Tab-separated table of C-alpha atoms in Angstrom:
chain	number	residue	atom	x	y	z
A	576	UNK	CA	58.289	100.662	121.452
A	577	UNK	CA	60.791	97.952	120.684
A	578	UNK	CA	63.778	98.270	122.937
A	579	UNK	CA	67.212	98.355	121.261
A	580	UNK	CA	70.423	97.890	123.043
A	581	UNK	CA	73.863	99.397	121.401
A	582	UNK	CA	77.304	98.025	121.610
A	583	UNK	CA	80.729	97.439	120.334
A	584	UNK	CA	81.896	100.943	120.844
A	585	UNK	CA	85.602	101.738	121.852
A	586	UNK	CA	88.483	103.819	121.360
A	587	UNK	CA	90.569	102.887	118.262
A	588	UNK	CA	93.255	104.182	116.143
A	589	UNK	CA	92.727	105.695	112.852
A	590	UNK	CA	92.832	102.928	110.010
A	591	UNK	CA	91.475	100.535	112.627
A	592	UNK	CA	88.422	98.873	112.451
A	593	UNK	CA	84.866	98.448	114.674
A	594	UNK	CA	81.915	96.411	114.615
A	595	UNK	CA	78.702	97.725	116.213
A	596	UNK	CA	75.433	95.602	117.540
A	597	UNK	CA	72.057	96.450	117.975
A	598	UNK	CA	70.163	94.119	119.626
A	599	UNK	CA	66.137	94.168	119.247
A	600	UNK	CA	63.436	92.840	121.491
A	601	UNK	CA	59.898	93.233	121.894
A	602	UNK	CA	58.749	93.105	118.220
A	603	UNK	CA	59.428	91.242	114.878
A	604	UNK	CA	62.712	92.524	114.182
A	605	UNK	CA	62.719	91.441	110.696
A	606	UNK	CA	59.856	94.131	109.380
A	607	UNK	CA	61.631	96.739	110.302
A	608	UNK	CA	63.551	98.906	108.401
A	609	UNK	CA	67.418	99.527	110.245
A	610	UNK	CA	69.769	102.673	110.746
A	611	UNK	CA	72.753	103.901	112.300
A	612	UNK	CA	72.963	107.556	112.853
A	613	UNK	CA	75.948	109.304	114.668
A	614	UNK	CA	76.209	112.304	116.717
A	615	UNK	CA	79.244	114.892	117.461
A	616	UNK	CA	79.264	117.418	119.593
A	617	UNK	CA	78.164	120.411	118.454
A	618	UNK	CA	76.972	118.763	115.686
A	619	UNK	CA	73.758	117.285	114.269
A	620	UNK	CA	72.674	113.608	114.226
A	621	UNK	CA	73.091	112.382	111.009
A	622	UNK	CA	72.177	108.919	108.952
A	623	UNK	CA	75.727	106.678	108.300
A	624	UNK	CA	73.930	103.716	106.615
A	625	UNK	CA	70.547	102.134	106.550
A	626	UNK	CA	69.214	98.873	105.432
A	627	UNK	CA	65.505	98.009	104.341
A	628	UNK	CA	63.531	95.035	105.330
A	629	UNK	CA	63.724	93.451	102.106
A	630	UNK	CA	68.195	94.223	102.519
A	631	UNK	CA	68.349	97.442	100.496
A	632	UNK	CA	71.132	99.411	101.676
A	633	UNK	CA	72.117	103.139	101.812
A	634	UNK	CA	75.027	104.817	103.136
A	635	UNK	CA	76.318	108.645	103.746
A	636	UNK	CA	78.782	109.367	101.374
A	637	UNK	CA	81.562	109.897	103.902
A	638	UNK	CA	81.483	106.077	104.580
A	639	UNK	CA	80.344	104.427	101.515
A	640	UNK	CA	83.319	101.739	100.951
A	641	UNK	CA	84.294	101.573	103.964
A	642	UNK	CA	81.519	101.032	106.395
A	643	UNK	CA	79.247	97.821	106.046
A	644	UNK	CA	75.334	97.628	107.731
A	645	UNK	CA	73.959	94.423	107.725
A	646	UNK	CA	71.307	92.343	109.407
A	647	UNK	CA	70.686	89.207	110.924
A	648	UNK	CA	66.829	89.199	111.625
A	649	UNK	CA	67.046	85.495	113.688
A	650	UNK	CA	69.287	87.065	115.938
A	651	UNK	CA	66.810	90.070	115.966
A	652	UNK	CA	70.443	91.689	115.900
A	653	UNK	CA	71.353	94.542	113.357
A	654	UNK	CA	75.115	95.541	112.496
A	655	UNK	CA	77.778	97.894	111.689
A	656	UNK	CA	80.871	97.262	110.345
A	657	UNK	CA	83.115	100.000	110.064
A	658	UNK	CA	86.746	100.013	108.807
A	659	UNK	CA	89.323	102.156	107.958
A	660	UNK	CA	88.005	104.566	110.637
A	661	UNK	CA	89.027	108.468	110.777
A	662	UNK	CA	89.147	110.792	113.210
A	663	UNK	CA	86.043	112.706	111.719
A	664	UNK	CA	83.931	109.355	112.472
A	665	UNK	CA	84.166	109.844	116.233
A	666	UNK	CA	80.971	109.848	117.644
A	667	UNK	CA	77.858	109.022	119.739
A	668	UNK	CA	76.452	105.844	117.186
A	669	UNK	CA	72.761	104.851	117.437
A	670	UNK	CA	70.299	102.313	116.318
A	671	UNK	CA	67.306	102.935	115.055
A	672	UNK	CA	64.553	101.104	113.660
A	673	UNK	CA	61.483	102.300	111.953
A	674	UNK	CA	58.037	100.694	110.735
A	675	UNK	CA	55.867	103.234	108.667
A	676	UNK	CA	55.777	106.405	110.690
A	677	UNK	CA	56.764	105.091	114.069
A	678	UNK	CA	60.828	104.935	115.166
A	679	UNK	CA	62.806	103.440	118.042
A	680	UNK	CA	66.122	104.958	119.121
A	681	UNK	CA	68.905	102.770	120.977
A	682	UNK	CA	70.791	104.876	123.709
A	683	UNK	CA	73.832	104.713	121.442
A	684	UNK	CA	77.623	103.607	122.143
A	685	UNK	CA	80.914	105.874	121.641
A	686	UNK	CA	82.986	105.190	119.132
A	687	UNK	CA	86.629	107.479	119.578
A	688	UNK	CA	88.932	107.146	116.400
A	689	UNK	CA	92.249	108.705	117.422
A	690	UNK	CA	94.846	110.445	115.129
C-alpha cells in the first residue's frame, strides 16, 4: 500500500476558491492512475475528477469548469484545484490512487463551503 496524505482543506465562502494535496510515498507515484472522491453525510462517496498516468483527465459533471486535477509526479504530489466553490461541494475529499486492480485511499481533508 502506498501511503497518501490529504491536505488543503478549510472552511470557505461560496465563490471562493481551494487547492487540495495529496502527497504519495512508498511507490512510483507516476504509474499510477489519480482521483479525488468526496463524501457527504448521508451520502455516497462519489468520483469529482481523475487523471490517468499518461494526464487524461475526467471530471463529475457538477464540477467540470470549475474544478482542476492535476499532477506533479516529481513531487510524487497529486492536486485539486477547485474554484468557484458551492455549498453542495462541502465534503469529506479523498485521494486515491489506483494501479490495475489494487487502490490506496488517503484519510481525506474537509472542505466546508458556506452560503
Amino acid at each position: 500500500q502506498v501511503p497518501l496524505v490529504e491536505s488543503g482543506g478549510g472552511l470557505v465562502q461560496a465563490g471562493g476558491s481551494l487547492r487540495l494535496s495529496c502527497a504519495a510515498s512508498g511507490r512510483t507515484f507516476s504509474l499510477y492512475s489519480m482521483g479525488w472522491y468526496r463524501q457527504a453525510p448521508g451520502k455516497q462517496r462519489e468520483l469529482v475528477a481523475g487523471v490517468t498516468s499518461g494526464g487524461s483527465t475526467n471530471y463529475a459533471d457538477s464540477v467540470k469548469g470549475r474544478f482542476t486535477i492535476s499532477r506533479d509526479n516529481a513531487k510524487n504530489t497529486g492536486y485539486l484545484q477547485m474554484t468557484s466553490l458551492k455549498p453542495e461541494d462541502t465534503a469529506v475529499y479523498y485521494c486515491n490512487i489506483q494501479l490495475g486492480g489494487r487502490t490506496t485511499w488517503g484519510q481525506g481533508t474537509q472542505v466546508t463551503v458556506s452560503s
